[in-house]
Coordinates of C-alpha atoms and ligand atoms in Angstrom, one line a residue:
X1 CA -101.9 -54.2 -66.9
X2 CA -104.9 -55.6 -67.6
X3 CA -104.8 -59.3 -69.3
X4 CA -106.9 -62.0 -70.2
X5 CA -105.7 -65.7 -70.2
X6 CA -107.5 -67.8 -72.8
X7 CA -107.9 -71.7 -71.9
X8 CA -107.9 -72.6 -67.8
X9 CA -106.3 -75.2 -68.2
X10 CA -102.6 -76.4 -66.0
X11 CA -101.2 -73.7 -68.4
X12 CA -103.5 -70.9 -67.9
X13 CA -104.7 -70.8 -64.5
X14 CA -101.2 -70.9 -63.0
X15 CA -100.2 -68.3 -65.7
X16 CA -103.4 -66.1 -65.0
X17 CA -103.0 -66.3 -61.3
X18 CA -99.1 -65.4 -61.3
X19 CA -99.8 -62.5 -63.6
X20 CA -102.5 -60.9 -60.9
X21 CA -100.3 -62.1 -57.7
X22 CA -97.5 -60.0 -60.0
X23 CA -100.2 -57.3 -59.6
X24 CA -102.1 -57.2 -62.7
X25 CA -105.7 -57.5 -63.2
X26 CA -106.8 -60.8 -64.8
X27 CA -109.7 -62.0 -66.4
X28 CA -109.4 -65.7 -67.6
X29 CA -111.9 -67.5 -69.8
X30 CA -112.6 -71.1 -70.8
X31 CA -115.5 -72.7 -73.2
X32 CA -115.8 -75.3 -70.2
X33 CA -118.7 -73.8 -68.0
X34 CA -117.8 -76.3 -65.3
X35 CA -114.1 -75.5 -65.3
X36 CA -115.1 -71.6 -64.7
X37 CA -118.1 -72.4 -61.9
X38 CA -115.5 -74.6 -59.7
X39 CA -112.6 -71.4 -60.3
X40 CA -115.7 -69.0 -59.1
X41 CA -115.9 -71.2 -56.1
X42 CA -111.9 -70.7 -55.8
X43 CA -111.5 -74.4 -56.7
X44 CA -108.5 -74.9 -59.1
X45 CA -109.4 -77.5 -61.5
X46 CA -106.5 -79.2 -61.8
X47 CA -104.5 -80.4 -59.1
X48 CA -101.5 -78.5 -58.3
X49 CA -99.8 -77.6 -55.1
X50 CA -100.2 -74.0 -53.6
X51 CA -102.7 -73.3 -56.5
X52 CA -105.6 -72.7 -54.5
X53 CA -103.6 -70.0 -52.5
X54 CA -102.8 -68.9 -55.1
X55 CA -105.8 -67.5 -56.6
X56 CA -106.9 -66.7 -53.5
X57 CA -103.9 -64.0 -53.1
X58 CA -104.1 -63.0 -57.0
X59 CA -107.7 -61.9 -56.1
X60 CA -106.2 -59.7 -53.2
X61 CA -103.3 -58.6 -55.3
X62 CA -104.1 -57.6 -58.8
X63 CA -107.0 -59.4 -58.7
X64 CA -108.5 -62.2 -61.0
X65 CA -112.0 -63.3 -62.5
X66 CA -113.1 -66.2 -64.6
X67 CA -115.2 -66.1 -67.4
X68 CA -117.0 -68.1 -70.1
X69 CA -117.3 -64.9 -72.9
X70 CA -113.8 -63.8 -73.9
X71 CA -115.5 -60.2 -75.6
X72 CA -115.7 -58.2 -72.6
X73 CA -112.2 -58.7 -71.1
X74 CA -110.3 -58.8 -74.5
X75 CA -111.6 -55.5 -75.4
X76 CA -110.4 -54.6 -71.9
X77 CA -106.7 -55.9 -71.8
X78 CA -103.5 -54.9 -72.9
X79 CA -102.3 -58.4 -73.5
X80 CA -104.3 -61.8 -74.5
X81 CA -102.3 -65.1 -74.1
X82 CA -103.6 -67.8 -75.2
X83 CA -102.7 -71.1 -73.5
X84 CA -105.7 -73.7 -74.8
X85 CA -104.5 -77.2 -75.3
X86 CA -103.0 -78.1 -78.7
X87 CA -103.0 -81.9 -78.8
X88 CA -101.9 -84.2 -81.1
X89 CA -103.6 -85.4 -84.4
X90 CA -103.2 -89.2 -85.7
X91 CA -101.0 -88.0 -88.0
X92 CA -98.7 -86.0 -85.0
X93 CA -99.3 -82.9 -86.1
X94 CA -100.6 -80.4 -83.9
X95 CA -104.1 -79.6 -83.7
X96 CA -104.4 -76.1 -84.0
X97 CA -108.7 -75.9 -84.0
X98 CA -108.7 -74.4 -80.2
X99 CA -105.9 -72.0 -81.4
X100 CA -107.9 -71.0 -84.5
X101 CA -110.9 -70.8 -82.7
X102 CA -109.2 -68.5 -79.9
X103 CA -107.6 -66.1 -82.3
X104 CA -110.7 -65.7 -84.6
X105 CA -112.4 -64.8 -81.3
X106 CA -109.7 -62.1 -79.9
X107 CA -110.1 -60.3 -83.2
X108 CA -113.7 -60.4 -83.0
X109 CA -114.0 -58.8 -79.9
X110 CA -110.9 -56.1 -80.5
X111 CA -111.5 -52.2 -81.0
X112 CA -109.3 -49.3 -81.8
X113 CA -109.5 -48.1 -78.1
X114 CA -106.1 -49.5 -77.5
X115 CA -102.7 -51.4 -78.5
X116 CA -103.3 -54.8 -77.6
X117 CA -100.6 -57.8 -77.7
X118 CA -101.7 -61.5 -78.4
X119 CA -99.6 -64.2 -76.9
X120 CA -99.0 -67.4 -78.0
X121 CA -98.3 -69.5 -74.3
X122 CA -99.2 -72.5 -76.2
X123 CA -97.0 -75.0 -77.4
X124 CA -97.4 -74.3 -81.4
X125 CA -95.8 -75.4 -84.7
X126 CA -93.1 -73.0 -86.5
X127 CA -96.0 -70.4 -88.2
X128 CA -98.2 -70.1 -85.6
X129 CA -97.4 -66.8 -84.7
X130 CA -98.5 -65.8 -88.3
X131 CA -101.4 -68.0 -88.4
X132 CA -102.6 -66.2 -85.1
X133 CA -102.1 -63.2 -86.7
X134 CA -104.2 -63.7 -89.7
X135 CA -106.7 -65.4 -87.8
X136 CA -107.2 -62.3 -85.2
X137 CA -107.3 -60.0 -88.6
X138 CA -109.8 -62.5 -89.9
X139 CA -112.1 -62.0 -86.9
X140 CA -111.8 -58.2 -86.6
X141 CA -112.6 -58.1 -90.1
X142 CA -115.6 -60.3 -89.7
X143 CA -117.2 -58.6 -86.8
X144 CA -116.6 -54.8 -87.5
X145 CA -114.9 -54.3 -91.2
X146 CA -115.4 -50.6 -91.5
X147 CA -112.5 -50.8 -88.3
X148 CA -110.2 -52.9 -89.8
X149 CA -107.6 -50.9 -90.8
X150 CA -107.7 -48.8 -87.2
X151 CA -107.2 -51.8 -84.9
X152 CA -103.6 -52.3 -83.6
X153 CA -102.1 -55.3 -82.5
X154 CA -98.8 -57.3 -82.0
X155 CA -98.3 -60.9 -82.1
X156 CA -95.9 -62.2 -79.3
X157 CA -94.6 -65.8 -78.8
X158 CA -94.2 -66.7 -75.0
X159 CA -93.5 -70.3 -74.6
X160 CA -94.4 -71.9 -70.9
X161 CA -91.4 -74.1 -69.4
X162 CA -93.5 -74.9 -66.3
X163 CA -93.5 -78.4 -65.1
X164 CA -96.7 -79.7 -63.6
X165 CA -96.2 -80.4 -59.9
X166 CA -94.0 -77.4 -59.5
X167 CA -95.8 -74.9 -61.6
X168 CA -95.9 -72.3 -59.4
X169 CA -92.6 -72.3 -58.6
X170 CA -91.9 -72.4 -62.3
X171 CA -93.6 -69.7 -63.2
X172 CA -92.5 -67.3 -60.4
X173 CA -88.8 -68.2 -60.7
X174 CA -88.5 -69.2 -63.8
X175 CA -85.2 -70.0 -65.6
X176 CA -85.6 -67.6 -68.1
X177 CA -88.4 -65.7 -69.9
X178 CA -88.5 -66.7 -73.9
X179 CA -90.1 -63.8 -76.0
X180 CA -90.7 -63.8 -79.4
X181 CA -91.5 -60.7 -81.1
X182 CA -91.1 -58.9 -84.3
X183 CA -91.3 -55.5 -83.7
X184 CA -90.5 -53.5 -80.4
X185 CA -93.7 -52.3 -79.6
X186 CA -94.4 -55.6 -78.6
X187 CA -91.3 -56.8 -77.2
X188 CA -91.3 -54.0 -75.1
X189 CA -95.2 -54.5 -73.8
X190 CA -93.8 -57.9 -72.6
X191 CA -90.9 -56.8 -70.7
X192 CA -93.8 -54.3 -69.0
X193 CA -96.1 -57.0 -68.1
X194 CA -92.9 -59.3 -66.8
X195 CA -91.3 -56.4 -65.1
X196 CA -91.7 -57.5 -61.8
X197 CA -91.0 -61.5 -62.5
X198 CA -88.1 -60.1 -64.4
X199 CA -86.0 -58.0 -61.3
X200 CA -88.3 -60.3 -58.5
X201 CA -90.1 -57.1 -57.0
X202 CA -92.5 -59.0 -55.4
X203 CA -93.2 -60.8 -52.1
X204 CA -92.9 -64.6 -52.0
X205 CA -95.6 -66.5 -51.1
X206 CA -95.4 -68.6 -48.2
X207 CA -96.1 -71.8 -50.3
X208 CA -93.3 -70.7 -53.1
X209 CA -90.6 -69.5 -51.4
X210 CA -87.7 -68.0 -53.7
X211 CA -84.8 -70.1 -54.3
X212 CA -81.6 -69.4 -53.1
X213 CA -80.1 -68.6 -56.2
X214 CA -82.5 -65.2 -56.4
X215 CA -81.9 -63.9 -52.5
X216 CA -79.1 -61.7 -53.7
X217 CA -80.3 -57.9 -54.1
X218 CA -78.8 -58.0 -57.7
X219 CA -81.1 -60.9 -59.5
X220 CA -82.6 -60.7 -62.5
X221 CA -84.8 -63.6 -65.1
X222 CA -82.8 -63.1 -68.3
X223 CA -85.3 -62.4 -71.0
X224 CA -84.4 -64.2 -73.8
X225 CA -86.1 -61.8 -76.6
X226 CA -86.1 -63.9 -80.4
X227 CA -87.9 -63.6 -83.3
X228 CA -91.2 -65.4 -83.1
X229 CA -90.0 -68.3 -85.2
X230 CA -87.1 -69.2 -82.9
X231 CA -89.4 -68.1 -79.8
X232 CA -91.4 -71.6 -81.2
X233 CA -88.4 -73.7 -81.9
X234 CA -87.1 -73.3 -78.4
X235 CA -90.0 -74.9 -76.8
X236 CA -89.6 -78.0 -79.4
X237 CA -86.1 -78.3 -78.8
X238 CA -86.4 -77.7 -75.4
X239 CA -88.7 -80.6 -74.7
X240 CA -87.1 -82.5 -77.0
X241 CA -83.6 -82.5 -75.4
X242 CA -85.4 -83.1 -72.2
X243 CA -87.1 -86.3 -73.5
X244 CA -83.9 -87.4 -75.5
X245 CA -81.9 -87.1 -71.9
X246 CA -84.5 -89.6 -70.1
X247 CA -84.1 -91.7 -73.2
X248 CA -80.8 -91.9 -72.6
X249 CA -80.9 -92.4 -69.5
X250 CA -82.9 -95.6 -70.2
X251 CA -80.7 -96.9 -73.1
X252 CA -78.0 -97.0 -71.0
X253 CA -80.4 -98.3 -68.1
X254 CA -80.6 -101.2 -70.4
X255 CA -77.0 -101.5 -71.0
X256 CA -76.1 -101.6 -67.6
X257 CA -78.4 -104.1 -66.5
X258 CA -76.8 -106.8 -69.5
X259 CA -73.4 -105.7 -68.5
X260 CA -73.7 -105.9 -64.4
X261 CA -73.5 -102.1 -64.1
X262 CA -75.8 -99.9 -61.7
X263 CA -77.4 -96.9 -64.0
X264 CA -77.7 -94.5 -61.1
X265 CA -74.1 -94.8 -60.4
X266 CA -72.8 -94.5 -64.4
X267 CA -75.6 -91.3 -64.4
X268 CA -73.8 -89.5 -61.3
X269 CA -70.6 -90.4 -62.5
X270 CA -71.4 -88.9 -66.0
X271 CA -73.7 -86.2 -64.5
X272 CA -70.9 -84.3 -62.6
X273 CA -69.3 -83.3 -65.9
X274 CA -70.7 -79.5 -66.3
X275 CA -71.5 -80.3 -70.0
X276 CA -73.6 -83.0 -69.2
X277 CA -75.5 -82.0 -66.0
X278 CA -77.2 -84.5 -63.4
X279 CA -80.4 -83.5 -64.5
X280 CA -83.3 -86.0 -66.1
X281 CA -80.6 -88.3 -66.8
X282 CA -82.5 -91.0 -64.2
X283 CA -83.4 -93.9 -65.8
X284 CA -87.2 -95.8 -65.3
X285 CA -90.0 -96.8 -67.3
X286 CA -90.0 -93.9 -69.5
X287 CA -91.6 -90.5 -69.9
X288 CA -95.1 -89.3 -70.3
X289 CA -97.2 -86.5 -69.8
X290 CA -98.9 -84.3 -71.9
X291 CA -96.1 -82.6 -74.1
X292 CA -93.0 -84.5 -74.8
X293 CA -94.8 -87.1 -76.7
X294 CA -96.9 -84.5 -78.6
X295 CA -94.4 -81.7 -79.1
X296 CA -92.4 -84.5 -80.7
X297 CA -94.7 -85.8 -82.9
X298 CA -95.2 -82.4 -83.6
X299 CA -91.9 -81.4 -84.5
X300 CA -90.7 -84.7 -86.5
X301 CA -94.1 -83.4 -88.3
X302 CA -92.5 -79.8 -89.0
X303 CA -88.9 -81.1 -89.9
X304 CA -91.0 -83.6 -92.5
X305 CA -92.8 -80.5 -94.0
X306 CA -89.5 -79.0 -94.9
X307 CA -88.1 -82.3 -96.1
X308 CA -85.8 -83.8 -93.6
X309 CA -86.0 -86.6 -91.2
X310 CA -84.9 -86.5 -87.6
X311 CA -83.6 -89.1 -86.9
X312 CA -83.1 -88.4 -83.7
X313 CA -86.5 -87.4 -82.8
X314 CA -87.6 -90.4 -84.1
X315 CA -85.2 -92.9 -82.1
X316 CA -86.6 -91.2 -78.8
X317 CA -89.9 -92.1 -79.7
X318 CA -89.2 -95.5 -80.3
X319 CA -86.9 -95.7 -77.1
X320 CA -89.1 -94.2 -75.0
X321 CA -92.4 -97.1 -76.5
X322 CA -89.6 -99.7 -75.6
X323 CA -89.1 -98.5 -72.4
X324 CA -92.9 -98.8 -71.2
X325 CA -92.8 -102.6 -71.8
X326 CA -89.5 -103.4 -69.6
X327 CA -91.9 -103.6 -66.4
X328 CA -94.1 -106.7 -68.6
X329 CA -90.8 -108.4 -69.1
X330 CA -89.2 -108.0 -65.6
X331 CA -92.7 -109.5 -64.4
X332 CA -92.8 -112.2 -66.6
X333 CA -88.9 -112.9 -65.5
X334 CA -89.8 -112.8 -61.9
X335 CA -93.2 -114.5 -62.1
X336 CA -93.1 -116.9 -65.6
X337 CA -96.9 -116.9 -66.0
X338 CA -98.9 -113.7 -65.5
X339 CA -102.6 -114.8 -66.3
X340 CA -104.3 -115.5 -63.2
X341 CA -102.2 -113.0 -60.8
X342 CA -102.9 -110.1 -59.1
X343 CA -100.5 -107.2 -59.6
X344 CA -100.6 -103.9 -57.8
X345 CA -99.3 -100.4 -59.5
X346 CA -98.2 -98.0 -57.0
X347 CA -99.1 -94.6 -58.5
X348 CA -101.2 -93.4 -61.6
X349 CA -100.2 -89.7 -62.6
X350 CA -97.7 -89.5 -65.6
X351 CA -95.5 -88.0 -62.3
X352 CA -95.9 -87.2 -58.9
X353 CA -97.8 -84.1 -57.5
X354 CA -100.3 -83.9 -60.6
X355 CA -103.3 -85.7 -61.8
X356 CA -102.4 -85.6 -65.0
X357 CA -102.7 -89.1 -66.4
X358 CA -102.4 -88.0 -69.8
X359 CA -100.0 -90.5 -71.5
X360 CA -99.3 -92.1 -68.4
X361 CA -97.2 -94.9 -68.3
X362 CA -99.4 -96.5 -65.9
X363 CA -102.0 -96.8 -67.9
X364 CA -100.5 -98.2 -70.6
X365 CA -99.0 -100.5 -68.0
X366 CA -102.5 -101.1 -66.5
X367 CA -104.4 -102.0 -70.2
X368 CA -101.5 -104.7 -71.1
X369 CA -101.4 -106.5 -68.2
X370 CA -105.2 -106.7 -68.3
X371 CA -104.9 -107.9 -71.8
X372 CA -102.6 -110.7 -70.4
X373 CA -105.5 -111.8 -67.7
X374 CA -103.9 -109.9 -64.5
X375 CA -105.9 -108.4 -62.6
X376 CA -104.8 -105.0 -61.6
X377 CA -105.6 -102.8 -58.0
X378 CA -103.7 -99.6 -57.7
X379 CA -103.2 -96.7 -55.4
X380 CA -102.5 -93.1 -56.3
X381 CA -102.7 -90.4 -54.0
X382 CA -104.2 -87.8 -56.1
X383 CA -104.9 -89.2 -59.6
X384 CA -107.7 -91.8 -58.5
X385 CA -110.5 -89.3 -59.2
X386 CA -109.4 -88.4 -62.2
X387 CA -108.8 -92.4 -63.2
X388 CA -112.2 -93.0 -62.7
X389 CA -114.0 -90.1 -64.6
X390 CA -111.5 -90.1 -67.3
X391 CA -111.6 -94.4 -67.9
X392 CA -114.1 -95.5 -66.9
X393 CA -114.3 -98.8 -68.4
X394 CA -110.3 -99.3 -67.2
X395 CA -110.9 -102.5 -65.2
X396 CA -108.6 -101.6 -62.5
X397 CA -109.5 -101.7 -58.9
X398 CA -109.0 -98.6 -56.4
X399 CA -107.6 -99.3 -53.1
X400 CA -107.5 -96.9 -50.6
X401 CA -104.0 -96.9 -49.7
X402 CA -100.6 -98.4 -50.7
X403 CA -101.0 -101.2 -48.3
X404 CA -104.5 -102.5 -49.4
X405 CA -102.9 -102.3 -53.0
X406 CA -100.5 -104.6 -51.9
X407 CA -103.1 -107.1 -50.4
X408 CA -102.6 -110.7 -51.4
X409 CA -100.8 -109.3 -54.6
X410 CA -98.0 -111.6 -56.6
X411 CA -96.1 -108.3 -57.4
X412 CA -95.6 -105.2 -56.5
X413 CA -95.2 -101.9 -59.5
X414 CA -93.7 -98.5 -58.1
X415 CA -94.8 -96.5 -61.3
X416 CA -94.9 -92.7 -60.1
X417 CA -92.6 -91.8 -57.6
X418 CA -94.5 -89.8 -54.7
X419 CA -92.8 -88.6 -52.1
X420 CA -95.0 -89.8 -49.2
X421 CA -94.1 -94.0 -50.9
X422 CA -90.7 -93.1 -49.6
X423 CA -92.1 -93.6 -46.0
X424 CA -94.1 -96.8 -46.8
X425 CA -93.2 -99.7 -44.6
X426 CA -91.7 -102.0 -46.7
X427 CA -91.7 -105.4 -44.3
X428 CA -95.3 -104.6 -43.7
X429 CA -96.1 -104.5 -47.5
X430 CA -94.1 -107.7 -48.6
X431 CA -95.7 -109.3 -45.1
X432 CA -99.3 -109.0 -47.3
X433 CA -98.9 -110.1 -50.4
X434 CA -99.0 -113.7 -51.9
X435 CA -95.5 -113.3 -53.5
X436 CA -93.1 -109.9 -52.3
X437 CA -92.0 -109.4 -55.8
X438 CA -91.2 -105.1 -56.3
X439 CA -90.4 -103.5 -59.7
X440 CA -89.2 -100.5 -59.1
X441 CA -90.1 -98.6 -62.4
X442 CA -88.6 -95.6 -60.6
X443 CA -85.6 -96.3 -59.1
X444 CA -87.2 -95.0 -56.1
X445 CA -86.5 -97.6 -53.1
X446 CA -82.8 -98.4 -52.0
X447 CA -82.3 -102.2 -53.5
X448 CA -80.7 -103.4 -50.4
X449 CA -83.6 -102.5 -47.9
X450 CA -86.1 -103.5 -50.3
X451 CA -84.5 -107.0 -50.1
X452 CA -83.8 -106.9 -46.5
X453 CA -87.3 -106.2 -46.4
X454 CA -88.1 -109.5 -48.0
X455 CA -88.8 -108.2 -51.1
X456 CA -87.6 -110.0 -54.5
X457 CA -86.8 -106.6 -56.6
X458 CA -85.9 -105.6 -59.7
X459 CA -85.2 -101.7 -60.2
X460 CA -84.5 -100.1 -64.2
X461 CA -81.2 -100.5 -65.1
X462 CA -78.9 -101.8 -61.5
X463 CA -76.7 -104.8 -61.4
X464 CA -78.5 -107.4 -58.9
X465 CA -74.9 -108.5 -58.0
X466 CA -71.7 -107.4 -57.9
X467 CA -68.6 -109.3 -57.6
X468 CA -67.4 -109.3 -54.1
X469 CA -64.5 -106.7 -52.3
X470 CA -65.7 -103.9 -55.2
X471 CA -68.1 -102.0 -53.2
X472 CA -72.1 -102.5 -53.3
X473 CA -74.4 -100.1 -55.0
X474 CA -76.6 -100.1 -52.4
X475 CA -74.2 -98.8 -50.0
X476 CA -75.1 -95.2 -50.7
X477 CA -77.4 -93.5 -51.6
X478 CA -79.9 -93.0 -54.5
X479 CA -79.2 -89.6 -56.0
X480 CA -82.2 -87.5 -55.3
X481 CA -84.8 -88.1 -57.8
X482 CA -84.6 -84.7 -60.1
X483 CA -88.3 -84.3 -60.9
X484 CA -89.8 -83.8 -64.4
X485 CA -90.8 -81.2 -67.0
X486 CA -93.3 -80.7 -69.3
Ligands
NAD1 P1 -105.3 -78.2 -70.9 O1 -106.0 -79.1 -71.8 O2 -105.2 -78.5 -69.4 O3 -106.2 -76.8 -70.9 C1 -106.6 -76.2 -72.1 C2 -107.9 -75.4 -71.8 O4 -108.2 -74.6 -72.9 C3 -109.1 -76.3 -71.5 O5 -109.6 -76.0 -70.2 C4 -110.1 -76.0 -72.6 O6 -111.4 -76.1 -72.2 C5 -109.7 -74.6 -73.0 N1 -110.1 -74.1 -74.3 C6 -110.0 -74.7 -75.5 N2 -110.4 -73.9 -76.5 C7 -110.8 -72.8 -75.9 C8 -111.3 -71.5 -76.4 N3 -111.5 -71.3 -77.7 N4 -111.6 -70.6 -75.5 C9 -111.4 -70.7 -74.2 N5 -110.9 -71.9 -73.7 C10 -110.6 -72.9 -74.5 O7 -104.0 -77.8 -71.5 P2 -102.6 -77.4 -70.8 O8 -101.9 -78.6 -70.3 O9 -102.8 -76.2 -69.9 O10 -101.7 -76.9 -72.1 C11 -102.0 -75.8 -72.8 C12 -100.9 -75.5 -73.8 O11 -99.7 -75.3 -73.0 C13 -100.6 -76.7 -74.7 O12 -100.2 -76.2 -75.9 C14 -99.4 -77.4 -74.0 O13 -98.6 -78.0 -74.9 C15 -98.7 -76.2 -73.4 N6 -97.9 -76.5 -72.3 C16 -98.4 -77.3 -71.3 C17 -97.6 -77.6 -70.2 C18 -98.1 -78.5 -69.1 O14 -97.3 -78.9 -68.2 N7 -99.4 -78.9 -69.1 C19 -96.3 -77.0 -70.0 C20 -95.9 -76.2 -71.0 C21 -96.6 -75.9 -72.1

């Protein structure tokens, strides 16, 4: 088929280059000039493993372009998705202006040559799908009126589940496929286009192999079809069960540690139960990212519009703001004064294998502890870059490794959990600071070798001791960090 992805953003480039490796030709356009020139050069412009292979196979496969005009292409495609950010407004609603503009702009550039399907892929309020609608009628309307009645077009709701870091992965083996529709010729021009993703007739790429779970010659994606209202409620409640499991997590992360028990053992121990599950249920310094805090907002925003309060929404919020501020206090317990030290944060991105800082714990982390006279050095592996151009008048200083971070500091922050800090040297880090002091925002390092180390830590949530003869948390280990969605 031929499709065109609106907004190149983490959403839309992995989308637009899955859909051509899936063998479809793809066009994808953006407003941002520079965005387009570095995807012409085959440089993603986000960070995210596999991606640049990606794009390079899409363009042998279906094949894929990049484009700053959206005319051409839409009057070209079967299907338009639209996937351009929808962040929040002070008041938590979402702001829908890049929608709007995108939608007026599809029905602008439509003819009657063809039927065409428009795709929400962005996370939108409950209405959107109409709002699209009239919007796209708005713009044909507009641009050639004597047509208007000839063009034909559905409206589709296609939420994206894909979590930054793994979002090629996500995308290709996804969980399930959410369509929203309201009449079959549309449903059934989506279950064309996800054909292949659906029964996995296609080869996997050396960088995203299949998982185990879709070997077997009879696999399939279940393709959940809805009506386009429920299509959008499923990605609210889906992020919003996610966030309210890490919430959890925390509150009883916060329990534990006043009672003397260790979090990641009461998670496990409640994980196991097939109701509950073992995933996002680990405890730390609370979620960020780009959607749970918006898509939130954003729904406690709907539910107000039709007169109720969720108050559950609302609690993970306010759990969640709590959470950010634990690492201040252990700090403060562990070091009494903070003005005048030197504290290092190990790790910038909201989560490891992005550079996505947006709503980042760590910098939230970072701007407090400036505001309390610390000064701050930190070490990502990825995010620095985008640190810099993003905030730029963050007075933070960039060290080029985990180790110079750690130079002469009073304490030590593990704030995004990349794999390659599992491998740091421990001894040799507490060996260069002023004071070996590690908060463990993650739950990442094993308590006891931290200590035997010769570091004074503090993780989120475990007992420091333990009365004697009943076992030691430390003795096993850490169940495997499960890592987070969008
Ligand atoms: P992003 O900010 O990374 O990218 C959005 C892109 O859209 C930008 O490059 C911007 O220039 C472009 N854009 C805006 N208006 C445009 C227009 N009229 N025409 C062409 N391009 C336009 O956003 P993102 O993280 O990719 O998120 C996109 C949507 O997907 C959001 O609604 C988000 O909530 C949702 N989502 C995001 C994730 C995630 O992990 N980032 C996961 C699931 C869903």
């Amino acid at each position: 088929m031929r499709v065109t992805v609106i907004g190149t953003g983490y959403v839309g480039t992995v989308t637009g280059a899955c859909l051509a490796y899936l063998g479809h030709r793809v066009t994808c356009v953006d407003t941002d000039r520079s965005k387009i020139e570095k995807l012409r050069r085959g440089e993603p412009p986000i960070y995210e493993p596999g991606l640049e292979e990606l794009i390079v196979f899409a363009n042998e496969h279906g094949g894929i372009d990049f484009e700053t005009e959206l005319e051409s292409s839409v009057r070209e495609s079967d299907v338009i998705f639209i996937a351009v950010g929808t962040p929040p407004l002070p008041s938590g609603e979402s702001n829908l202006s890049y929608l709007e503009n995108a939608a007026r702009g599809i029905g602008a550039a439509m003819d009657s040559s063809r039927f065409r399907v428009v795709v929400n892929k962005s996370t939108v309020p409950v209405g959107s799908g109409n709002l699209v609608e009239a919007l796209v009628r708005e713009g044909i309307g507009e641009s050639h009126p004597d047509l208007s009645g000839a063009v034909r077009f559905g409206v589709a709701s296609n939420p994206e589940f894909l979590r930054e870091g793994s979002a090629i992965h996500d995308s290709l083996y996804p969980d399930r496929i959410v369509v929203g529709a309201d009449d079959p010729a549309t449903l059934e021009m989506m279950r064309q286009l996800y054909g292949a993703l659906i029964e996995q007739q296609f080869i996997e790429p050396s960088f995203a192999p299949r998982p185990a779970n879709l070997q077997s010659a009879i696999r399939e994606i279940p393709l959940v079809a809805t009506t386009i209202t429920s299509a959008e409620m499923i990605k609210y409640s889906a992020n919003a069960f996610l966030a309210l499991k890490i919430g959890f997590a925390n509150e009883m992360a916060n329990i534990c540690e006043r009672v003397g028990a260790d979090v990641t053992e009461v998670m496990t121990g409640i994980g196991l139960d097939w109701r509950i599950g073992r995933g996002f249920l680990n405890a730390g310094i609370g979620w960020g990212g780009s959607c749970f805090g918006k898509d939130i907002s954003s729904l406690l925003h709907t539910a107000a519009e039709y007169g109720y309060q969720a108050r559950i929404l609302e609690a993970s919020l306010a759990v969640n703001r709590m959470q950010r501020s634990v690492v201040i206090q252990k700090l403060q317990e562990k070091l009494y004064i903070l003005k005048g030290r030197t504290i290092a944060l190990l790790g910038l991105a909201f989560k490891p294998n992005t550079d996505d800082l947006r709503d980042a714990p760590s910098l939230q982390i970072a701007e407090k502890l400036i505001q309390m006279g610390v000064r701050v050095r930190v070490y990502d592996p990825v995010a620095m870059n985008a640190c810099r151009e993003q905030y730029p008048d963050l007075r933070i200083t960039y060290c080029m490794d985990a180790l110079s971070a750690a130079d002469r500091a009073d304490a030590l922050v593990l704030v995004t959990e990349w794999p390659e800090f599992a491998s740091l040297n421990l001894k040799q880090l507490a060996g260069r600071m002023n004071q070996a002091v590690l908060i463990d925002g993650r739950n990442f390092f094993q308590p006891r070798q931290a200590r035997e180390a010769g570091f004074e830590y503090a993780g989120i949530g475990r007992a420091i001791s333990r009365p004697a003869g009943n076992g030691h948390p430390d003795a096993r280990p850490v169940a495997a960090a499960v890592p987070s969605a969008d």
